[in-house]
PDB file of C-alpha atoms in Angstrom:
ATOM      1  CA  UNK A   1    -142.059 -55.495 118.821  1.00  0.00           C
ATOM      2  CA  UNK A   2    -145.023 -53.158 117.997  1.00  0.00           C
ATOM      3  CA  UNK A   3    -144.691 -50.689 114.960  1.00  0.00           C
ATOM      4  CA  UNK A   4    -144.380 -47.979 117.254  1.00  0.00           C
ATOM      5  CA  UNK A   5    -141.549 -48.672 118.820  1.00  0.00           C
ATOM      6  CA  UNK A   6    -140.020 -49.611 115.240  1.00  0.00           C
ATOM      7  CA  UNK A   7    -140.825 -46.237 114.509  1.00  0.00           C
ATOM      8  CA  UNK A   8    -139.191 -44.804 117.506  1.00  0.00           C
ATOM      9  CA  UNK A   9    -136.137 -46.963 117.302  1.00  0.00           C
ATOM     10  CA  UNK A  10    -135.841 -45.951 113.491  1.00  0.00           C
ATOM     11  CA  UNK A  11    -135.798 -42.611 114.523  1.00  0.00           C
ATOM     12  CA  UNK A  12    -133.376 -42.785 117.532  1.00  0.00           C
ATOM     13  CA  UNK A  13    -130.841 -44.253 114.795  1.00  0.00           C
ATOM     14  CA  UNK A  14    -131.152 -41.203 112.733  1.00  0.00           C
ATOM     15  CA  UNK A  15    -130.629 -38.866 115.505  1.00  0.00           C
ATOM     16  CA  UNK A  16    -127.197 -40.617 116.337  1.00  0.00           C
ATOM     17  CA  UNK A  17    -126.598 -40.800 112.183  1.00  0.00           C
ATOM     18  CA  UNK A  18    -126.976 -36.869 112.133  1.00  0.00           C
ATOM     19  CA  UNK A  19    -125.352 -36.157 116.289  1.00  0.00           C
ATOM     20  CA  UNK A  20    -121.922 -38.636 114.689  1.00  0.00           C
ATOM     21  CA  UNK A  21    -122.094 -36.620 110.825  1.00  0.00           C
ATOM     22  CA  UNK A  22    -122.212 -33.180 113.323  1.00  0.00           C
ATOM     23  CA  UNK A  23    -119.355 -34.374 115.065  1.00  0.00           C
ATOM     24  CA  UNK A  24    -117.734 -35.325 111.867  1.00  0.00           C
ATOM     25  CA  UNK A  25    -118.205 -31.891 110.863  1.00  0.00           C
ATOM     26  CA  UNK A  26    -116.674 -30.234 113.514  1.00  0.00           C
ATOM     27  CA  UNK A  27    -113.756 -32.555 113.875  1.00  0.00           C
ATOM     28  CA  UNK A  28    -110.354 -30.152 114.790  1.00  0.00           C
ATOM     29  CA  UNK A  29    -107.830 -30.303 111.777  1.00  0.00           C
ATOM     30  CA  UNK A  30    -104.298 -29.303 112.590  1.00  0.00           C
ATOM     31  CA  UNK A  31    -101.450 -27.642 109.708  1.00  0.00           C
ATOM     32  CA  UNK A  32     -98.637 -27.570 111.998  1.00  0.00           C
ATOM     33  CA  UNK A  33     -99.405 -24.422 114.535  1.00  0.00           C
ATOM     34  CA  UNK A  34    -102.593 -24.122 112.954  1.00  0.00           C
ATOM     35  CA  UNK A  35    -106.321 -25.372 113.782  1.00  0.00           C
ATOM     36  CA  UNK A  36    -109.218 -25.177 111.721  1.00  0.00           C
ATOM     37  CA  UNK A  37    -110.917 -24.031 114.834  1.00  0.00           C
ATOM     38  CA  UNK A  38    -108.432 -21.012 115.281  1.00  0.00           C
ATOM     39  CA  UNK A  39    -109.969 -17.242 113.552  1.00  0.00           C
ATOM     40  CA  UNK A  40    -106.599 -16.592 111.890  1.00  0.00           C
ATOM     41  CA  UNK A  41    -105.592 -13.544 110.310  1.00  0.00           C
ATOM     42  CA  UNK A  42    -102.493 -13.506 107.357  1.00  0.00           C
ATOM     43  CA  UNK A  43    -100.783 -10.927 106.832  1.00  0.00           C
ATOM     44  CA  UNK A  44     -98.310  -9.884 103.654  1.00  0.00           C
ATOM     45  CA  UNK A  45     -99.644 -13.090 101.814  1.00  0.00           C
ATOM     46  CA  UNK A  46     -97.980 -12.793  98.044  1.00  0.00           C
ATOM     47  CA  UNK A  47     -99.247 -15.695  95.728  1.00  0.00           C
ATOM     48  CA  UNK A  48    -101.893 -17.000  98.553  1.00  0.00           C
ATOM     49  CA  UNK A  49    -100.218 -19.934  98.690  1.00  0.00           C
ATOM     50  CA  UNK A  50     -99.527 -20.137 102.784  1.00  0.00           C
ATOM     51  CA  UNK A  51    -103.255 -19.237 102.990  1.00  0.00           C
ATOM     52  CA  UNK A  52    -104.215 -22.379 100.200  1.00  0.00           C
ATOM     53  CA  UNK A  53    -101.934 -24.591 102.112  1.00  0.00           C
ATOM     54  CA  UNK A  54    -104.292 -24.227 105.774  1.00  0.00           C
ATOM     55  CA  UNK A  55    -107.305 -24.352 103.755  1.00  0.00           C
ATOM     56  CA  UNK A  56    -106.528 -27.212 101.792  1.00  0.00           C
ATOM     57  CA  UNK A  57    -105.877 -29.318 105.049  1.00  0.00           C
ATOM     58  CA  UNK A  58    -108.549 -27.832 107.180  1.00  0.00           C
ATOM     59  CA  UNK A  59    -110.874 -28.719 104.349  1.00  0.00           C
ATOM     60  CA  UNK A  60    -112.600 -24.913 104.452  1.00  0.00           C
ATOM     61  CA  UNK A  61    -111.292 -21.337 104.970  1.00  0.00           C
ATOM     62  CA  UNK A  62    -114.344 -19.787 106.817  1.00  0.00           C
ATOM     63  CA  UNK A  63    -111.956 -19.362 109.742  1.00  0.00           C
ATOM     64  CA  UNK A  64    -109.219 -17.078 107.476  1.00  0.00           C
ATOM     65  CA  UNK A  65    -108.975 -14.094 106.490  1.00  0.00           C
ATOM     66  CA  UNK A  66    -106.109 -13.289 103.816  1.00  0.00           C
ATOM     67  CA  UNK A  67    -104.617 -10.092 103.181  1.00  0.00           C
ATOM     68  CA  UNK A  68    -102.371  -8.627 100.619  1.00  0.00           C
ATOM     69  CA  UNK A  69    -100.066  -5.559 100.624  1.00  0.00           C
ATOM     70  CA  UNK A  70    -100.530  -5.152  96.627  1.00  0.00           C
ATOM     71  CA  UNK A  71    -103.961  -4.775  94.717  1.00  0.00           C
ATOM     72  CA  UNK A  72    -105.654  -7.684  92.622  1.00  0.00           C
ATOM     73  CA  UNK A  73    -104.250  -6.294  89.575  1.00  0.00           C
ATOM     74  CA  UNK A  74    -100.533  -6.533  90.768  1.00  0.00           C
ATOM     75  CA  UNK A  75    -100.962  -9.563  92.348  1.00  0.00           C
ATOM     76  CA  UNK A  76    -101.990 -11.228  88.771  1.00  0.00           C
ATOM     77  CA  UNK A  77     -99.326  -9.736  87.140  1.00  0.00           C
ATOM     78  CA  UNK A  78     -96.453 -10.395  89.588  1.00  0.00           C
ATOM     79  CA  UNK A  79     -97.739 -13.940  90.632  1.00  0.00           C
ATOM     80  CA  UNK A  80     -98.700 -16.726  88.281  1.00  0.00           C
ATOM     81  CA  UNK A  81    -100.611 -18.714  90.423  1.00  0.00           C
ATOM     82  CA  UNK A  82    -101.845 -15.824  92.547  1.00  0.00           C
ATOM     83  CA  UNK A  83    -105.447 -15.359  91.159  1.00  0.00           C
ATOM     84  CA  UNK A  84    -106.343 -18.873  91.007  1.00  0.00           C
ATOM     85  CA  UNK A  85    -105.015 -19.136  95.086  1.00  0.00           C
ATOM     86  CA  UNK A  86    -107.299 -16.154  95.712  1.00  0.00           C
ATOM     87  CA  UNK A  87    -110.203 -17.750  93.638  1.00  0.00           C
ATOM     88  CA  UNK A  88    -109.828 -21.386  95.354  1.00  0.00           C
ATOM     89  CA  UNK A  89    -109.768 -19.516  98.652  1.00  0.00           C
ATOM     90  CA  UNK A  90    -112.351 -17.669  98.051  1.00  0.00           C
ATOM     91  CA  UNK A  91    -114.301 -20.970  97.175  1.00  0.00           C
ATOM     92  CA  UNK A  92    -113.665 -22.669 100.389  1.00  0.00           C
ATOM     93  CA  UNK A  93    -115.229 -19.509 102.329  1.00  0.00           C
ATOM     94  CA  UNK A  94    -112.033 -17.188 103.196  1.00  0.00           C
ATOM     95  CA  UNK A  95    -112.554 -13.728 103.307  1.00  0.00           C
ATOM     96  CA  UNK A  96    -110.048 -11.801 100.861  1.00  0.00           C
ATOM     97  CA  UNK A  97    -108.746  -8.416 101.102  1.00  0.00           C
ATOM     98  CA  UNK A  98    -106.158  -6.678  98.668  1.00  0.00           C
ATOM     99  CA  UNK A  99    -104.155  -3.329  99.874  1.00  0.00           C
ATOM    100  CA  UNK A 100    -104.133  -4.017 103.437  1.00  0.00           C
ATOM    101  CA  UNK A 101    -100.980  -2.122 104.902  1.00  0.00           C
ATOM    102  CA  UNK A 102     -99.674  -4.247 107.675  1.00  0.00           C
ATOM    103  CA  UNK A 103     -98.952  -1.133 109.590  1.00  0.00           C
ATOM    104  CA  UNK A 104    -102.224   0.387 109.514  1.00  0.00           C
ATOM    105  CA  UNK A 105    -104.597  -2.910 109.276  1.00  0.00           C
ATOM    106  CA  UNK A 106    -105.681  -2.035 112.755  1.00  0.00           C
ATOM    107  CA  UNK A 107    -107.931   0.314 111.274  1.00  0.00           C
ATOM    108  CA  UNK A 108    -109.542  -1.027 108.231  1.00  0.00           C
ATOM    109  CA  UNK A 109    -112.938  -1.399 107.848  1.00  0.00           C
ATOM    110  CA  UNK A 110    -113.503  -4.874 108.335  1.00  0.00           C
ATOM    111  CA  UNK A 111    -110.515  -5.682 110.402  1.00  0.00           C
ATOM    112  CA  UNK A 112    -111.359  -3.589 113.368  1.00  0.00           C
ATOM    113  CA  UNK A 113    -114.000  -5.339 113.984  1.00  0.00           C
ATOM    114  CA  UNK A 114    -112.616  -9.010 114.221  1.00  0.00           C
ATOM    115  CA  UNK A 115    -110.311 -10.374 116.616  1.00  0.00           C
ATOM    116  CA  UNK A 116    -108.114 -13.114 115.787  1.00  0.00           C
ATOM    117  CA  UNK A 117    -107.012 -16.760 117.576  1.00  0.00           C
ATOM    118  CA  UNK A 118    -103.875 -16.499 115.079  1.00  0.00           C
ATOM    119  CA  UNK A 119    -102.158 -13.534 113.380  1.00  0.00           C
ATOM    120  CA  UNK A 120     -99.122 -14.927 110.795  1.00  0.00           C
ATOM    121  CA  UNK A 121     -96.736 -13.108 108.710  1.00  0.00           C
ATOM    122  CA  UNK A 122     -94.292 -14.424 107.616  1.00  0.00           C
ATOM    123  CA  UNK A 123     -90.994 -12.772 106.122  1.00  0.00           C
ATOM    124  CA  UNK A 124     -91.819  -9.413 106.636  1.00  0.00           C
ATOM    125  CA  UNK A 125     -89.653  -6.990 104.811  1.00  0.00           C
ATOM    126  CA  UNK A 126     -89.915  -3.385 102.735  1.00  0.00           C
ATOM    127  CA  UNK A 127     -88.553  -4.293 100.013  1.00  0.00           C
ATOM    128  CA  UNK A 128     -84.859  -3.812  98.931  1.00  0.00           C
ATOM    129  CA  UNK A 129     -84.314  -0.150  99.108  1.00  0.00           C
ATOM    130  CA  UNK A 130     -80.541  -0.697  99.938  1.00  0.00           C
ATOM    131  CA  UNK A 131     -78.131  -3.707 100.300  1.00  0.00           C
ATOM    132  CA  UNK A 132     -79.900  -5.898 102.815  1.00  0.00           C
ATOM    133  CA  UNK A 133     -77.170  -5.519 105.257  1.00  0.00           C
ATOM    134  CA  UNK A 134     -76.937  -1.770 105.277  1.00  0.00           C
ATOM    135  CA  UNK A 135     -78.099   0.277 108.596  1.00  0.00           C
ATOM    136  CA  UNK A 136     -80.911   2.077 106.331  1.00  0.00           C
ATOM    137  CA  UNK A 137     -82.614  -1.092 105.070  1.00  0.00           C
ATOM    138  CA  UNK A 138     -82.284  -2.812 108.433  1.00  0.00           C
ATOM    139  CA  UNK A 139     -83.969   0.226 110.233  1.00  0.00           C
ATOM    140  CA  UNK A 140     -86.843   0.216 107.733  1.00  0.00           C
ATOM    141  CA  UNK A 141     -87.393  -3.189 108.076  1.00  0.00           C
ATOM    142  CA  UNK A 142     -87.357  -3.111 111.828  1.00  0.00           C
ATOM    143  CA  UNK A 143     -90.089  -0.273 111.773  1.00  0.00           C
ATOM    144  CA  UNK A 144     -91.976  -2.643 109.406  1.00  0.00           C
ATOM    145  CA  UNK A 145     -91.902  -5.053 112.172  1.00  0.00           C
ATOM    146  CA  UNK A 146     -92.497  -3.041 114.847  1.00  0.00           C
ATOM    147  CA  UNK A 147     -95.746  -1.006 113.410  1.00  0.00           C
ATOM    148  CA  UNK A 148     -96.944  -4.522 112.387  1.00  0.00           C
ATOM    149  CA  UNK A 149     -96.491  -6.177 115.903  1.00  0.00           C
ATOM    150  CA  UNK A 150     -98.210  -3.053 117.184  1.00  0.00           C
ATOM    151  CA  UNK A 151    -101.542  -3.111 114.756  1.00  0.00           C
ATOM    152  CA  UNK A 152    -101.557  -6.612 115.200  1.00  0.00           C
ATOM    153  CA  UNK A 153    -101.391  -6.832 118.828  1.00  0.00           C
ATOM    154  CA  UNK A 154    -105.216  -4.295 118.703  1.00  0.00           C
ATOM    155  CA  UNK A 155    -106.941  -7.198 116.761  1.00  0.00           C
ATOM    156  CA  UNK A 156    -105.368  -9.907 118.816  1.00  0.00           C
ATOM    157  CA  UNK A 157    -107.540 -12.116 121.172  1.00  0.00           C
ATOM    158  CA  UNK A 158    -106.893 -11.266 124.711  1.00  0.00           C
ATOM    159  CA  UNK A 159    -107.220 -14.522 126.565  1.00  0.00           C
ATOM    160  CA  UNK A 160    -105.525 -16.689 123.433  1.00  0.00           C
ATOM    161  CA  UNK A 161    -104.312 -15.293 120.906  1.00  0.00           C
ATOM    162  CA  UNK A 162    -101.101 -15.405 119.301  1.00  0.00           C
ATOM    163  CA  UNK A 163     -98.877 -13.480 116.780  1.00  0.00           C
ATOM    164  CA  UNK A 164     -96.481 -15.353 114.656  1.00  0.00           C
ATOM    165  CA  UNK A 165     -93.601 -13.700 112.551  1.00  0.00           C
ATOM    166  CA  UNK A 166     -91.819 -16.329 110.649  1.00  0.00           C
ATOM    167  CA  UNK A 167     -88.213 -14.753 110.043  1.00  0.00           C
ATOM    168  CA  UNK A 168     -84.888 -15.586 108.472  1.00  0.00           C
ATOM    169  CA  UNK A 169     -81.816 -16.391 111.079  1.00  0.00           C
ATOM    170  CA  UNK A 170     -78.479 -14.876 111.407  1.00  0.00           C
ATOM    171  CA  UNK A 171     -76.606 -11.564 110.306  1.00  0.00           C
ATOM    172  CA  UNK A 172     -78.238  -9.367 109.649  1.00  0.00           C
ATOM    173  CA  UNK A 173     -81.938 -10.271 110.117  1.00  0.00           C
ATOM    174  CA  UNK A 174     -80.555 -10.724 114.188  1.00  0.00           C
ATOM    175  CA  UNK A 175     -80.305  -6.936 113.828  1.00  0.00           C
ATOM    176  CA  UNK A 176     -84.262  -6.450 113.414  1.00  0.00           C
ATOM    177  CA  UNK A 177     -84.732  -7.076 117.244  1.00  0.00           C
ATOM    178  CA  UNK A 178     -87.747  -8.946 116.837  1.00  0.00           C
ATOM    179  CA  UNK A 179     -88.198 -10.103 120.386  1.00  0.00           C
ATOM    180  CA  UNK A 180     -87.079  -6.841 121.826  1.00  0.00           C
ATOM    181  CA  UNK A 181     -89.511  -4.484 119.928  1.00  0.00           C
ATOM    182  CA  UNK A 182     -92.543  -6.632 120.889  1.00  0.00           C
ATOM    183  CA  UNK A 183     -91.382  -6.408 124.489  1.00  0.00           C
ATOM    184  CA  UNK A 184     -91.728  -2.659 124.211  1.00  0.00           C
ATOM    185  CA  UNK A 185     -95.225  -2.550 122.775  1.00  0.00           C
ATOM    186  CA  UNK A 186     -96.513  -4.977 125.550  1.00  0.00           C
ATOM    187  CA  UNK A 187     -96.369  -8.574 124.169  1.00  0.00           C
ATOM    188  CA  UNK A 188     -94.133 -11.555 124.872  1.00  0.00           C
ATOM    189  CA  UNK A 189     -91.928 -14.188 123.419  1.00  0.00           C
ATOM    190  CA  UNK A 190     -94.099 -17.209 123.978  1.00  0.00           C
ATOM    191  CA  UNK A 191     -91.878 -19.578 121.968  1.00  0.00           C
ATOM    192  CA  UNK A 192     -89.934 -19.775 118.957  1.00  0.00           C
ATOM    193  CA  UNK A 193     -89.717 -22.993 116.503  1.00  0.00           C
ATOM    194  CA  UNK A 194     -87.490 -24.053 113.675  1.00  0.00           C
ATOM    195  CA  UNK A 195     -89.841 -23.047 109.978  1.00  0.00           C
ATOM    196  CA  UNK A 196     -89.601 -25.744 107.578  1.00  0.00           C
ATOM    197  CA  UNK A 197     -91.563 -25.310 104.028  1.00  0.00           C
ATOM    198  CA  UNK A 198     -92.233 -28.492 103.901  1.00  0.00           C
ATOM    199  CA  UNK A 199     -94.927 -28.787 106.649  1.00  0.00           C
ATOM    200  CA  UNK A 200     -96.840 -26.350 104.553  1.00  0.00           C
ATOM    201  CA  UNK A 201     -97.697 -28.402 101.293  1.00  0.00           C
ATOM    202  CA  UNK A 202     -97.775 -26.263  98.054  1.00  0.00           C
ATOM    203  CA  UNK A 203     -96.531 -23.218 100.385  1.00  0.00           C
ATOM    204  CA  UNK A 204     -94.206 -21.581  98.106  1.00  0.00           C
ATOM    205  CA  UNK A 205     -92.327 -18.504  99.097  1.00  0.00           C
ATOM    206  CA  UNK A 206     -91.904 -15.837  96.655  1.00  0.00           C
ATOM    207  CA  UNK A 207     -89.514 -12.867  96.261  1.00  0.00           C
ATOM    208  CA  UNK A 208     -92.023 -10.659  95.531  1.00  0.00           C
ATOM    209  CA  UNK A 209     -90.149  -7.731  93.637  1.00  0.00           C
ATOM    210  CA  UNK A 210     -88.039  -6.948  90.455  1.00  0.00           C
ATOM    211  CA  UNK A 211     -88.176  -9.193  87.331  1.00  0.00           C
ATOM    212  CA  UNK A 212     -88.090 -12.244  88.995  1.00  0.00           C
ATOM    213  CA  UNK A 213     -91.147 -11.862  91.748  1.00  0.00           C
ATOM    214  CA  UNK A 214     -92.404 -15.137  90.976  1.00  0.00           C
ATOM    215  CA  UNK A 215     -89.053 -16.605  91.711  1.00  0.00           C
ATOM    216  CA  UNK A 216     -88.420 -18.191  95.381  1.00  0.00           C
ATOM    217  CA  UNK A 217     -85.878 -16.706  97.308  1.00  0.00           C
ATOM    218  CA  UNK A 218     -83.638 -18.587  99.503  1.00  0.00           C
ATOM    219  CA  UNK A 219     -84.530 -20.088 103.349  1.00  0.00           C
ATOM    220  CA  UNK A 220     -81.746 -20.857 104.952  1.00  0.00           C
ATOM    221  CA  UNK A 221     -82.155 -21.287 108.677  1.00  0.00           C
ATOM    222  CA  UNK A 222     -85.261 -19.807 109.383  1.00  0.00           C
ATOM    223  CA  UNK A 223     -87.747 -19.618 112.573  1.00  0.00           C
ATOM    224  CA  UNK A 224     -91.540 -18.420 113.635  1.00  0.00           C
ATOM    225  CA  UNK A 225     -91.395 -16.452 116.581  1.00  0.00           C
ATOM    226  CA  UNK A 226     -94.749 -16.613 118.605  1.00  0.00           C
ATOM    227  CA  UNK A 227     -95.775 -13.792 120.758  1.00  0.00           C
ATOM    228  CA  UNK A 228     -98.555 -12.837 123.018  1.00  0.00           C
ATOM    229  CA  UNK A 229    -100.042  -9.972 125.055  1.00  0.00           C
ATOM    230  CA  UNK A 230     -97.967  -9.612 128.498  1.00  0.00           C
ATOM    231  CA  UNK A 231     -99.865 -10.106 131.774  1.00  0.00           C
ATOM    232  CA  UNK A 232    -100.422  -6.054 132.077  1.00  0.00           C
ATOM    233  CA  UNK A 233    -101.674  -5.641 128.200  1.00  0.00           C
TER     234      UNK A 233
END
């Protein structure tokens, strides 16, 4: 065999080296519902941790964007892991924003510009401004849910997308009408699956107000309801 072809063989090898370390790079990494090839948007994040939980496994977090209701300030003092999630988030490429109202996101800056494979929040709520099974606080909390749904569904991907509100089962959370105030705004119950913490390592939910807003509040049976747009959206 002459040099030449040495040469050319030598360089074929490469080119396969760098075409299998491209396809390497690109390989699809799932976190439950989740691909690292999905634009995802979350909403109502409180310590980051959801967000550090997809990053960790898709190995990056240039696909995320991660939004908070509070500013950086509150989120250090209410969370003690919070700014260190942001910061190791921020690391693996996300995109941080702080004092993004869930209700009005469709009109931010930088939001109304993307559109988004995945749009996740999980456990909406106001905040207890009466007993949680009152008519006031339910009504609140359903208008939470239903100016979110309808912000979210501008941003959403046409073709693909998907909006997922993970929310706690029986009396009264049944009473927010999830399912029925997406209907009205034009999207559709695609499916809904059990939520278990556990498929989201070092996910850890947070209550998010009072004295104890570092302190987990209780599950129970809880599910993520996936909608998307209706045929005549």
């Amino acid at each position: 065999m002459g040099k030449v072809e040495e040469d050319y063989i030598e360089m074929e090898s490469e080119e396969d080296d760098e075409d299998e370390d491209e396809d390497e790079e690109e390989e699809e990494k799932w976190r439950k519902h989740y691909s690292s090839r999905h634009r995802i948007l979350l909403v109502g994040e409180g310590d980051f941790s959801f967000s550090l939980s997809l990053a960790t496994k898709f190995g990056s977090a240039q696909n995320m964007v991660a939004t908070s209701l509070d500013n950086q300030d509150t989120v250090a003092n209410k969370y003690s892991n919070g700014i260190k999630n942001v910061r190791e988030l921020e690391a693996r490429g996300c995109t941080v924003f702080f004092g993004v109202d869930a209700t009005k996101m469709s009109d931010h800056f930088f939001l109304t510009t993307q559109r988004f494979h995945r749009i996740v929040y999980n456990f909406p709520h106001v905040g207890f401004r009466f007993r949680e099974n009152s008519y006031c606080q339910i009504q609140l909390n359903k208008r939470l849910v239903k100016d979110f749904l309808k912000n979210a569904k501008v941003l959403l991907r046409k073709q693909d997308g998907e909006i997922h509100i993970t929310h706690k089962e029986g009396d009264p959370y049944n009473k927010w009408d999830l399912v029925k105030k997406a209907h009205k705004i034009g999207l559709v119950l695609h499916e809904t699956v059990p939520f278990c913490r556990d498929d989201y390592p070092g996910y850890n939910n947070k209550r998010a107000q009072g004295n104890f807003s570092d302190a987990p509040f209780r599950l129970g049976d809880c599910s993520t309801y996936k909608f998307r747009l209706g045929q005549s959206s």
